[in-house]
CSV table of C-alpha atoms and ligand atoms in Angstrom, one decimal:
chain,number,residue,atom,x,y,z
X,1356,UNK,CA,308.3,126.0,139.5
X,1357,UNK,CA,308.6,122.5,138.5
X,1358,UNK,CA,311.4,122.3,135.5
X,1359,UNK,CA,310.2,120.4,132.6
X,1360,UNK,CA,312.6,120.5,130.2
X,1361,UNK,CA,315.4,119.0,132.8
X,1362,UNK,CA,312.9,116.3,133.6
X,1363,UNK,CA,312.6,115.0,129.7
X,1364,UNK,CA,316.1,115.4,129.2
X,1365,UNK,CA,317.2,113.4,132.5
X,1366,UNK,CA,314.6,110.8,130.9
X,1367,UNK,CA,316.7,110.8,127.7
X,1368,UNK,CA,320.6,111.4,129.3
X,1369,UNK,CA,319.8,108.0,131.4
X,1370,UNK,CA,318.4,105.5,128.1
X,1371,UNK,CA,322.0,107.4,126.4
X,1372,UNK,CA,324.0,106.5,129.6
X,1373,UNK,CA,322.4,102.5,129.1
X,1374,UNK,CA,323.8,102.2,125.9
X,1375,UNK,CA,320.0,102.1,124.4
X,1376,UNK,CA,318.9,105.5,123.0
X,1377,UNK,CA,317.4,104.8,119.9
X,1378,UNK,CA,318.4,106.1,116.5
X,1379,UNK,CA,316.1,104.8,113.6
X,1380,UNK,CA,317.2,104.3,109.8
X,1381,UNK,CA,315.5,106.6,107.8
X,1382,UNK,CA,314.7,104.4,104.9
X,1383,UNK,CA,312.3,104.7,101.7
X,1384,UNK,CA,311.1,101.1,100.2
X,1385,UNK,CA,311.1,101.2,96.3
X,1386,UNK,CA,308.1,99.1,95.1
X,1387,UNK,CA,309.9,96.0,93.3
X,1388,UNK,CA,313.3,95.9,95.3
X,1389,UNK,CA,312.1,94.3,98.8
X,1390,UNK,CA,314.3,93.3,100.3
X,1391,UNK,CA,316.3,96.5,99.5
X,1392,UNK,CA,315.8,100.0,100.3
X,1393,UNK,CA,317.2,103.0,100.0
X,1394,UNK,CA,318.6,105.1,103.3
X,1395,UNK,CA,318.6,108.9,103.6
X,1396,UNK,CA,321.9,109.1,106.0
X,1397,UNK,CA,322.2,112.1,108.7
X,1398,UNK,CA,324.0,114.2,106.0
X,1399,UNK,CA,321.3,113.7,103.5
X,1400,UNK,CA,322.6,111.7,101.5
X,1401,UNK,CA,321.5,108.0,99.8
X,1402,UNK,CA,322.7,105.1,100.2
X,1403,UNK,CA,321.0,101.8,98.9
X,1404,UNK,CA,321.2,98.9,101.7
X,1405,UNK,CA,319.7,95.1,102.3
X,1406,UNK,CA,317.2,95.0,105.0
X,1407,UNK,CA,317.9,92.0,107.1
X,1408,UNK,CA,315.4,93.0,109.8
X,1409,UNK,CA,312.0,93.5,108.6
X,1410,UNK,CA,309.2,91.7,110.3
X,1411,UNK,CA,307.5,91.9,106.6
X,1412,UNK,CA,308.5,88.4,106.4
X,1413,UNK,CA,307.4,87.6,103.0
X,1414,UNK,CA,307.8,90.5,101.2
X,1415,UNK,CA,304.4,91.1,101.0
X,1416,UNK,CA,304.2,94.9,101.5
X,1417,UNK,CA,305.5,94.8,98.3
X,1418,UNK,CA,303.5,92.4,96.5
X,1419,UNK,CA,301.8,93.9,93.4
X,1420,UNK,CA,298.4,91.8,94.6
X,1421,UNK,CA,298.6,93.5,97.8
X,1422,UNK,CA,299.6,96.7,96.5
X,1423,UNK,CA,296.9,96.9,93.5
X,1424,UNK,CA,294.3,96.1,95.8
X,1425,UNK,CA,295.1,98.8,97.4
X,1426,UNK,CA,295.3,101.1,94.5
X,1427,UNK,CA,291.8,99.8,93.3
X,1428,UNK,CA,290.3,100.5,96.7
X,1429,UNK,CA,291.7,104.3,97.6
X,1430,UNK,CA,290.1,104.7,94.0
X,1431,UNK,CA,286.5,103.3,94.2
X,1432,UNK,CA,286.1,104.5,98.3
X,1433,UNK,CA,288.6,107.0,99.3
X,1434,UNK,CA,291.7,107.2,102.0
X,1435,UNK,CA,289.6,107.1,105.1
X,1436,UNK,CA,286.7,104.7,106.8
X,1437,UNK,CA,284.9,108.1,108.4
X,1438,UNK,CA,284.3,106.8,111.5
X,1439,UNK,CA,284.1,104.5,114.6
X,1440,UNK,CA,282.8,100.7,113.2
X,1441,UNK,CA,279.5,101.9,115.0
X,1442,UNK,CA,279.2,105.1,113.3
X,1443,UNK,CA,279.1,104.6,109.5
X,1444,UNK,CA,283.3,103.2,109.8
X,1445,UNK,CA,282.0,99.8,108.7
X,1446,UNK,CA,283.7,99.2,105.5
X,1447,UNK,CA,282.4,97.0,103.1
X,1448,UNK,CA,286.4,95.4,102.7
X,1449,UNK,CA,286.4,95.1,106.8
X,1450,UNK,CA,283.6,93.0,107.0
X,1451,UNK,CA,284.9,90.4,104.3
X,1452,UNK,CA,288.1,90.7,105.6
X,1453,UNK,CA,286.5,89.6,109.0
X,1454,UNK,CA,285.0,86.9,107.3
X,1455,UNK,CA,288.3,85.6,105.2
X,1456,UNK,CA,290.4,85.7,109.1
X,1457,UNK,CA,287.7,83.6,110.4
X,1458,UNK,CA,288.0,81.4,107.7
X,1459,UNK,CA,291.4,81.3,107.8
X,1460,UNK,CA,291.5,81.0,111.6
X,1461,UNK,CA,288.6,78.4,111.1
X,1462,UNK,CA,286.6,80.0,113.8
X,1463,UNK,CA,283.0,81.4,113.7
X,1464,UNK,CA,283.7,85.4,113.8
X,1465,UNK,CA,286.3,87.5,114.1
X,1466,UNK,CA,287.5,91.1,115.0
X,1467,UNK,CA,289.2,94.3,113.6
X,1468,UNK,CA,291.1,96.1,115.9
X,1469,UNK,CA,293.9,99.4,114.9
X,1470,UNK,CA,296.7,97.4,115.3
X,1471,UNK,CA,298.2,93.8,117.2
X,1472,UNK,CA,299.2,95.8,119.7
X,1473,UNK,CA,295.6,97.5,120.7
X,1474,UNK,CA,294.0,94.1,119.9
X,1475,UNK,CA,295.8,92.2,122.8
X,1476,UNK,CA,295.8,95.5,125.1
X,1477,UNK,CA,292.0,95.8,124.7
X,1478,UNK,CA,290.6,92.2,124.5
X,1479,UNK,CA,293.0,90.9,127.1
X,1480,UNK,CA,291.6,93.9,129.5
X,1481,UNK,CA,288.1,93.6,128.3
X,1482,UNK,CA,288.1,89.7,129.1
X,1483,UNK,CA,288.4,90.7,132.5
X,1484,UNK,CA,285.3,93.1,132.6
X,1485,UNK,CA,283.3,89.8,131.2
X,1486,UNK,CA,284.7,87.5,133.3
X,1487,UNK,CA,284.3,88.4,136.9
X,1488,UNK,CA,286.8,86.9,139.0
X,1489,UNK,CA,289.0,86.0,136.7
X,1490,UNK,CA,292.9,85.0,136.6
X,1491,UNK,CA,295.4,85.2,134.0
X,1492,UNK,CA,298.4,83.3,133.7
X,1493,UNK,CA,300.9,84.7,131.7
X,1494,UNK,CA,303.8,83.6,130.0
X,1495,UNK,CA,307.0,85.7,131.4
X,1496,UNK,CA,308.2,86.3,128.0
X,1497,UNK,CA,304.6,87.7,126.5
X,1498,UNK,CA,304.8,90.9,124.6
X,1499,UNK,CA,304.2,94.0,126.3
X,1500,UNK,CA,300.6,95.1,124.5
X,1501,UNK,CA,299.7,91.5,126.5
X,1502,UNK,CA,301.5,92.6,129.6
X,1503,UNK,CA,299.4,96.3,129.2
X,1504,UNK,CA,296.2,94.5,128.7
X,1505,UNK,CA,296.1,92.1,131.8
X,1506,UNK,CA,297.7,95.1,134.3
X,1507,UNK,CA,294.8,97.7,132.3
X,1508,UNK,CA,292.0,95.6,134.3
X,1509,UNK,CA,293.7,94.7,137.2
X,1510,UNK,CA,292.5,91.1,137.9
X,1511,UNK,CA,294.5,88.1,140.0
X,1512,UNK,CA,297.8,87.5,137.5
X,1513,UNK,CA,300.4,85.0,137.3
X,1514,UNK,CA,303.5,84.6,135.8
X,1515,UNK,CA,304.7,81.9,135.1
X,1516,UNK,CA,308.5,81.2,133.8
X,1517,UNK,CA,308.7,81.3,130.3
X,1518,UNK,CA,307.5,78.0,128.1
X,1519,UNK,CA,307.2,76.3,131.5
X,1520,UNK,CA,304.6,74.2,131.6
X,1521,UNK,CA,305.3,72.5,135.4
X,1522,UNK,CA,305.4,76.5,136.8
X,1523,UNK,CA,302.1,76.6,134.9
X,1524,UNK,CA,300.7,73.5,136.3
X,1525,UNK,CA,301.6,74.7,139.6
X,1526,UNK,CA,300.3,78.0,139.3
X,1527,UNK,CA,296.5,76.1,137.7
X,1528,UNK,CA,296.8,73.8,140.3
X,1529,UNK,CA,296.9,76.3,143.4
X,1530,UNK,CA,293.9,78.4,142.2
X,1531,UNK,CA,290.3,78.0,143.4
X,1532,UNK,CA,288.6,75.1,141.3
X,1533,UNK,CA,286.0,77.0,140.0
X,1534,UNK,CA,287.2,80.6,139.0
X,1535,UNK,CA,287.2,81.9,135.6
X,1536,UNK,CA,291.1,81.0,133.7
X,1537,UNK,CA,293.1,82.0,130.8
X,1538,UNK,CA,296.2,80.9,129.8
X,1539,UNK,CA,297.4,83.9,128.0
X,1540,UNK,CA,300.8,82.9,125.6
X,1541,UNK,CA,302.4,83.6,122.1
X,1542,UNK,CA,303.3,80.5,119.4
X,1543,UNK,CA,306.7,82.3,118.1
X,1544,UNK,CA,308.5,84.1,120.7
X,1545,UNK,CA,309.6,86.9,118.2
X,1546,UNK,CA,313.6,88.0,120.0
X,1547,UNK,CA,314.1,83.7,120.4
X,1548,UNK,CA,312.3,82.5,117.7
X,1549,UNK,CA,311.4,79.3,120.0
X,1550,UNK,CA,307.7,78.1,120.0
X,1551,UNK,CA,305.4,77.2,122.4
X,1552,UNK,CA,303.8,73.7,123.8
X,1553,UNK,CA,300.2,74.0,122.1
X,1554,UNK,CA,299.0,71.1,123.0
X,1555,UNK,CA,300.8,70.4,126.3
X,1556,UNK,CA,299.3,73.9,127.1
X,1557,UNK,CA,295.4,72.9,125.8
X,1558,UNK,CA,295.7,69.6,127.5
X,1559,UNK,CA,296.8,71.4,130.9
X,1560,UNK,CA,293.9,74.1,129.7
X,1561,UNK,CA,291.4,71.4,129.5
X,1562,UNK,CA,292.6,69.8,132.9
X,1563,UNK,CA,292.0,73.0,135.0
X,1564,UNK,CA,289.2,74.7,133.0
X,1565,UNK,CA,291.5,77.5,132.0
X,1566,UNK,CA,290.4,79.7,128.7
X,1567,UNK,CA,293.3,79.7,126.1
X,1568,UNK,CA,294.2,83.4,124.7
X,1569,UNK,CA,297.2,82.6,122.4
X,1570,UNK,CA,299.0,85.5,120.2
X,1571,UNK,CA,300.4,84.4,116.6
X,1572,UNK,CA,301.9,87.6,115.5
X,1573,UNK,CA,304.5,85.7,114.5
X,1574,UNK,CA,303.7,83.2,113.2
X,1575,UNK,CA,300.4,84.2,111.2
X,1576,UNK,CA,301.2,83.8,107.6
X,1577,UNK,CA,304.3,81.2,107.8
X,1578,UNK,CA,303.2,78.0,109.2
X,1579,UNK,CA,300.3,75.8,108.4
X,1580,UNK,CA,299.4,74.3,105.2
X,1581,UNK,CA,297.2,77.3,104.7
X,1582,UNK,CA,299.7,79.8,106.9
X,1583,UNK,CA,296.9,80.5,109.9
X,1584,UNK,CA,300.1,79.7,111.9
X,1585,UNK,CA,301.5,77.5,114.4
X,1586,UNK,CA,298.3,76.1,115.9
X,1587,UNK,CA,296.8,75.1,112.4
X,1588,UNK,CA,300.5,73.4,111.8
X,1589,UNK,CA,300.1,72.0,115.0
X,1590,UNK,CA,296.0,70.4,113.7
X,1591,UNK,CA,294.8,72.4,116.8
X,1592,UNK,CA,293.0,75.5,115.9
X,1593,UNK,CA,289.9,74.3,117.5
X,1594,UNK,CA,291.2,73.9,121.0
X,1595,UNK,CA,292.7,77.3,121.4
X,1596,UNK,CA,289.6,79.8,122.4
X,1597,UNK,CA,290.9,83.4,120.9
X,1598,UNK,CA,293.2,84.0,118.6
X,1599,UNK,CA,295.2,87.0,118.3
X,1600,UNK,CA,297.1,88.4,115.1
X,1601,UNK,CA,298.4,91.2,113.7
X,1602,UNK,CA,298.2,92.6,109.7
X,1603,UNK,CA,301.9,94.0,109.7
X,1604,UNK,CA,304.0,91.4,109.9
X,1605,UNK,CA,303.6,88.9,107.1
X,1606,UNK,CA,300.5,90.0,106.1
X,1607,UNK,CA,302.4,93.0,104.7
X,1608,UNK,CA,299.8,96.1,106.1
X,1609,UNK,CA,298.9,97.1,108.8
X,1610,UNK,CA,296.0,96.6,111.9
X,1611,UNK,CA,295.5,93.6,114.3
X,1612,UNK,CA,292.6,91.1,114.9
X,1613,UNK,CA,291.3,88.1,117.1
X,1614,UNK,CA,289.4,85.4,115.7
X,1615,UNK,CA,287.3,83.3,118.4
X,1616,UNK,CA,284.0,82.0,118.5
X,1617,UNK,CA,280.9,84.0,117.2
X,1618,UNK,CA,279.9,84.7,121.5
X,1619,UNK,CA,283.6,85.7,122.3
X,1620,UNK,CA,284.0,88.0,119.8
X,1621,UNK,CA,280.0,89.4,119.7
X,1622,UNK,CA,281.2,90.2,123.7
X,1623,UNK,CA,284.5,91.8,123.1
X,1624,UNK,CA,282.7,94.0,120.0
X,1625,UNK,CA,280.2,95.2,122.7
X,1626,UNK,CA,282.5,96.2,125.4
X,1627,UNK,CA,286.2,97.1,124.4
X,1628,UNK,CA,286.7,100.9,124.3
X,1629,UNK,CA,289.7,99.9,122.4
X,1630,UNK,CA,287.6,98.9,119.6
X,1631,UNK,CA,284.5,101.1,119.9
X,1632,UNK,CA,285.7,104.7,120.3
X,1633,UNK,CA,288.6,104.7,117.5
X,1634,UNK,CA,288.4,105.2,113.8
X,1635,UNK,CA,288.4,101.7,112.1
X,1636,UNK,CA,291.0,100.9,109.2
X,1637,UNK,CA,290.9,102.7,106.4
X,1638,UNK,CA,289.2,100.7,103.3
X,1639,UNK,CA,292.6,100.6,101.0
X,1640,UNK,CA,294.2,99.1,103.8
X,1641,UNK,CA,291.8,96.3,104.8
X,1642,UNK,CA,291.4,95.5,100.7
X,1643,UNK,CA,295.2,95.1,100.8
X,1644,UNK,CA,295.5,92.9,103.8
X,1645,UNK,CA,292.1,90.6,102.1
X,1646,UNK,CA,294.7,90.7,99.1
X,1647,UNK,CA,297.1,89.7,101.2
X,1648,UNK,CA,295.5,86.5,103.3
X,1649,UNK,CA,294.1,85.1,100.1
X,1650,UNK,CA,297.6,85.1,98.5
X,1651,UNK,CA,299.2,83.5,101.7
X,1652,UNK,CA,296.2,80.9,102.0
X,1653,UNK,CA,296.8,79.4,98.6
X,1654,UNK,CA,300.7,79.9,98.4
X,1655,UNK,CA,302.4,77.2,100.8
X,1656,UNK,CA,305.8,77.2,98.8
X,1657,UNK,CA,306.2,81.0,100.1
X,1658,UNK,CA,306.4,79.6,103.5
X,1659,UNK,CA,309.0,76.9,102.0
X,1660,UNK,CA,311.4,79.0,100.6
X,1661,UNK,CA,311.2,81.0,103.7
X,1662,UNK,CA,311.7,78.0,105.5
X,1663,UNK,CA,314.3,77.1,103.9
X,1664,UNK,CA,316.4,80.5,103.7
X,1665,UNK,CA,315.9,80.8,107.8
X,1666,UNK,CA,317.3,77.3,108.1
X,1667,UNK,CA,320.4,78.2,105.3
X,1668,UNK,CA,321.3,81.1,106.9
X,1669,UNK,CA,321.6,80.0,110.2
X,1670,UNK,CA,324.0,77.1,109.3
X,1671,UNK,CA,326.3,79.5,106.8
X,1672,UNK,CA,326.5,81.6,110.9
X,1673,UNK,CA,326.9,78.9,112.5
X,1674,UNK,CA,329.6,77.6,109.9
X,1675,UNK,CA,331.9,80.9,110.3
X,1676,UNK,CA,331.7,80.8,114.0
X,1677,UNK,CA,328.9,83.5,114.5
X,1678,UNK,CA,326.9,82.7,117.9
X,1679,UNK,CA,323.3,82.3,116.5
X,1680,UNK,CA,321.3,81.2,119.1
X,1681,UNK,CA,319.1,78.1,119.2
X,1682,UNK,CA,315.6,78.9,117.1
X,1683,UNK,CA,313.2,76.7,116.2
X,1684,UNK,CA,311.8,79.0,113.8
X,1685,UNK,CA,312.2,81.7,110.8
X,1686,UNK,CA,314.0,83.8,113.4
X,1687,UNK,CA,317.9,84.4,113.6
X,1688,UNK,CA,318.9,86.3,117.1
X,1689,UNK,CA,322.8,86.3,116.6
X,1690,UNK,CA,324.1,86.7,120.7
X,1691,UNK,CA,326.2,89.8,121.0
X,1692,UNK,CA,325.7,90.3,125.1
X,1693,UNK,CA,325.9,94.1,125.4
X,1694,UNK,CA,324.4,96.9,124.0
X,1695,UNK,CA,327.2,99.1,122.8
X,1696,UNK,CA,329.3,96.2,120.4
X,1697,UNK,CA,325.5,95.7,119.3
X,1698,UNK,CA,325.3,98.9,118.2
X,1699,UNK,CA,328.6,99.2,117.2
X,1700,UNK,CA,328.3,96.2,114.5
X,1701,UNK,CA,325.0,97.1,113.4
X,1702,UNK,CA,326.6,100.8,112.8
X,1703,UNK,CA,329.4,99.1,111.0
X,1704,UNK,CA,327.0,96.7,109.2
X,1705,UNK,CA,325.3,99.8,107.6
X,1706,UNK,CA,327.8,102.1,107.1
X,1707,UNK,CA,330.3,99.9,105.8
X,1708,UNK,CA,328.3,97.4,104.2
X,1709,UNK,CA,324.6,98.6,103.0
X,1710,UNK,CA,323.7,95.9,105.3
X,1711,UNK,CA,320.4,97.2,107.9
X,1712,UNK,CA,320.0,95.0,111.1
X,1713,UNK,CA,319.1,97.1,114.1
X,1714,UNK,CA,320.4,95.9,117.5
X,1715,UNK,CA,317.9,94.6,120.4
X,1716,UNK,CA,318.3,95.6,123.7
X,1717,UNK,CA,316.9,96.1,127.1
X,1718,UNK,CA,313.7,96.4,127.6
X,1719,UNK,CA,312.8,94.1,124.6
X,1720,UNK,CA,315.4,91.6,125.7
X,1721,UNK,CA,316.6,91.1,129.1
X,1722,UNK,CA,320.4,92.9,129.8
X,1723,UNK,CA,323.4,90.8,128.4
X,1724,UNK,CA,321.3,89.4,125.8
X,1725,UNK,CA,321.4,92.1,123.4
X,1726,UNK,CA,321.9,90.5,120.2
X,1727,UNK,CA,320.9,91.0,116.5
X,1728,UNK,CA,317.6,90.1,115.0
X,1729,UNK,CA,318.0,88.4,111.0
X,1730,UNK,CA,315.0,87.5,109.6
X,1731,UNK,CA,315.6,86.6,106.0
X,1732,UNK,CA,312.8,86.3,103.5
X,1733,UNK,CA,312.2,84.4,100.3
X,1734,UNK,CA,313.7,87.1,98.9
X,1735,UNK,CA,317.1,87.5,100.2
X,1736,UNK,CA,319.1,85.5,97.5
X,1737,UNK,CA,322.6,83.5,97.9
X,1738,UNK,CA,324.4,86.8,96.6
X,1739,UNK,CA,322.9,89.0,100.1
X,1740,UNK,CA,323.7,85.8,102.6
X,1741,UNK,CA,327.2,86.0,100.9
X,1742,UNK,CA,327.6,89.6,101.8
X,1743,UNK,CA,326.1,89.3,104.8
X,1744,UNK,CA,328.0,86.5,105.8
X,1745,UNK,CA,331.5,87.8,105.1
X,1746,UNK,CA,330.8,91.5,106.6
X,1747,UNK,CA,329.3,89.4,110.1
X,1748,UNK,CA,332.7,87.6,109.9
X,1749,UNK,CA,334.9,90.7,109.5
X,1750,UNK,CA,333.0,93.0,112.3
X,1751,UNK,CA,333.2,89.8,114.8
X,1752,UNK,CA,336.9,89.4,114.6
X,1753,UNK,CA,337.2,93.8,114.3
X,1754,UNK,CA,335.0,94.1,117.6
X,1755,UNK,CA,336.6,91.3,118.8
X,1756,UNK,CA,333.3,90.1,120.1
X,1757,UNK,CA,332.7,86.0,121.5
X,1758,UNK,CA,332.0,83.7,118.7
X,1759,UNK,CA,330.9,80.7,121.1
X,1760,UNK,CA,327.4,79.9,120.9
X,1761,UNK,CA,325.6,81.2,123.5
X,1762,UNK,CA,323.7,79.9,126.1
X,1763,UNK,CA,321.5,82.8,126.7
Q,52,PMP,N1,302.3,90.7,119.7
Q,52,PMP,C1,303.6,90.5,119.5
Q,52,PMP,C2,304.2,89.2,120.0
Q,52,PMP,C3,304.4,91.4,118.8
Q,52,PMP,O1,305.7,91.2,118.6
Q,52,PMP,C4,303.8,92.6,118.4
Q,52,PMP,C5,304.6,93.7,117.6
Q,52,PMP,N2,305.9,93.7,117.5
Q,52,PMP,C6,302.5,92.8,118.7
Q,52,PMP,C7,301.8,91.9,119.3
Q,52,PMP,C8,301.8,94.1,118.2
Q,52,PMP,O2,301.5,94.0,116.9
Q,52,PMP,P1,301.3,95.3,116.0
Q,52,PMP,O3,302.7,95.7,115.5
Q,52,PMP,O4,300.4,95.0,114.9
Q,52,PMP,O5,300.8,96.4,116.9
């Protein structure tokens, strides 16, 4: 008889033998303290570190307005929504939310889904169900829940090489005139932290009658007068068709979206499993992210300071010879180039020095990239960098690791 248990633990010998079995920090946030957190280590006991690689990028998981709403709401309705959107899970906090992303988004509607990741899977598949004959063109680097959506419906794909927008002319170019397009790409690529050609990719959009499906996970929250991201910094939030998003990133909660016109999203509504047949967000946690996107909307000088401590802390690296790679954005990859001094420093980093960055490696960035993911906030102060700084310094010369900048 077939042998199970040998087949799961091949599985897991072979991710060991690549240097990439995964071993998360067990940590507890204390309301007030972001970015620091306390770690329960193997042996049980506590240790209080500096996270340096949350993807709450503002700190607003912690925010009391976020946090209070959130109180208020589990009081007056409860911890669940009871149901599918269709069958009585329509939340009276969803619907404004909806409203507020629209707004935000300056589009006519948009839509709820569980999280970023079954947004993109289910409207990029869905698209494809509405849209007979249609072809995708995808940007190599885009996130897998994009990659899972346009394989889930199985229509004519192309890659095309990553932020290259000849490749993408080419592809456009050599497809029938009149078939259904989308130009499927993110803003912020989130292990480079470069950003994408809007408007070189509308304008080649408009020139081939392509859709434009763009995901702003990223970027949602941090760019922008208002923070609806890089195409509202970029003055073209009308040009791009659907917008995608998630709630746990700077937003602070959790859940995903797309905001689109009122038709787009009416379609994707009537005919995306992945938003019909699944429980919709509980009410506490659609208050908190309303909280959330009316705090970001009116506070620009949170996305200054963040700005700022992105751009400071990638000179103070570059200044003690640490190979952060070129970003255009908030993000900080620092090149390592293989996975076990990756995990070796970010070991170090924790152990040693209550500092938490956890090391990136194949699959989520290609092999001989690995590297380390920084993404300060407004909250980490000169006294963190300093540490942070110095114990980066130590563990490069200890691991003896290349302090070049990379050219990966
Ligand atoms: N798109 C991108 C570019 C992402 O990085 C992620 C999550 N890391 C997602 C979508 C999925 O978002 P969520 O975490 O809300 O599922």
């Amino acid at each position: 008889m077939f042998d199970y248990k040998s087949a799961f633990e091949r599985s897991i010998e072979q991710v060991r033998v690549e240097g990439r079995y995964r071993v998360f920090a067990d940590l507890k946030r204390v309301r007030g303290r972001f970015p620091r957190a306390v770690r329960r280590r193997e042996d049980g006991t506590e240790q209080d570190v500096v996270v340096w690689c949350s993807n709450d990028y503002l700190g607003m998981g912690q925010h009391p307005v976020v946090t209070e709403a959130m109180q208020a709401e589990i009081e007056a309705a409860g911890a669940g929504a009871g149901g599918t959107r269709n069958i009585s899970g329509t939340t009276r906090s969803a619907v404004d939310l909806e409203a507020e992303l629209a707004d935000w988004h300056q589009k006519e509607a948009a839509l709820l889904f569980t999280s970023g990741y079954v947004a993109n899977e289910a409207t990029l598949a869905t698209l494809q169900k509405i849209l007979p004959g249609l072809i995708i063109f995808s940007d190599a680097l885009n996130h897998a829940s994009m990659i899972a959506g346009i394989r889930h419906g199985g229509c004519e794909r192309h890659v095309f090489r990553h932020n290259d927008l000849e490749h993408l002319e080419g592809l456009l170019a050599a497809a029938p005139a009149g078939a259904p397009k989308l130009i499927a790409f993110e803003s912020v690529y989130s292990m480079d932290g470069d950003i994408a050609d809007l408007k070189g990719t509308i304008a080649l959009a408009h020139k081939y009658g392509a859709m434009t499906y763009l995901d702003e996970v990223h970027a949602v929250g941090l760019y922008g007068p208002r923070g609806a991201g890089v195409a509202e910094r970029d003055g073209v939030l009308d040009q791009i068709d659907i917008i995608e998003c998630t709630l746990g990133k700077a937003i602070g909660v959790m859940g995903g979206y797309i905001a689109a016109d009122a038709v787009i999203v009416d379609a994707i509504r009537s005919w995306a499993s992945g938003f019909i047949f699944t429980t919709s967000l509980p009410p506490a946690l659609t208050a908190g992210a309303l909280a959330s996107v009316r705090h970001l909307k009116a506070h620009p000088e949170l996305r200054d300071r963040h700005q700022e401590r992105a751009r400071t802390l990638k000179a103070r690296f570059a200044a003690a010879g640490i190979p952060v790679m070129p970003s255009e954005s908030h993000i900080v990859p620092v090149f390592v180039g293989d996975p076990v001094h990756a995990k070796m420093i970010s070991d170090m980093l924790l152990d040693e020095h209550g500092i938490y960055v956890q090391p990136i490696n194949y699959p989520t960035v290609p092999k001989g990239t690995e590297r380390l993911r920084f993404t300060p906030s407004p909250d980490h102060d000169d006294g963190m960098m300093d540490e942070l700084v110095r114990a980066m310094d130590k563990l490069w010369t200890h691991c003896n690791v290349a302090r070049r900048p990379a050219a990966a």
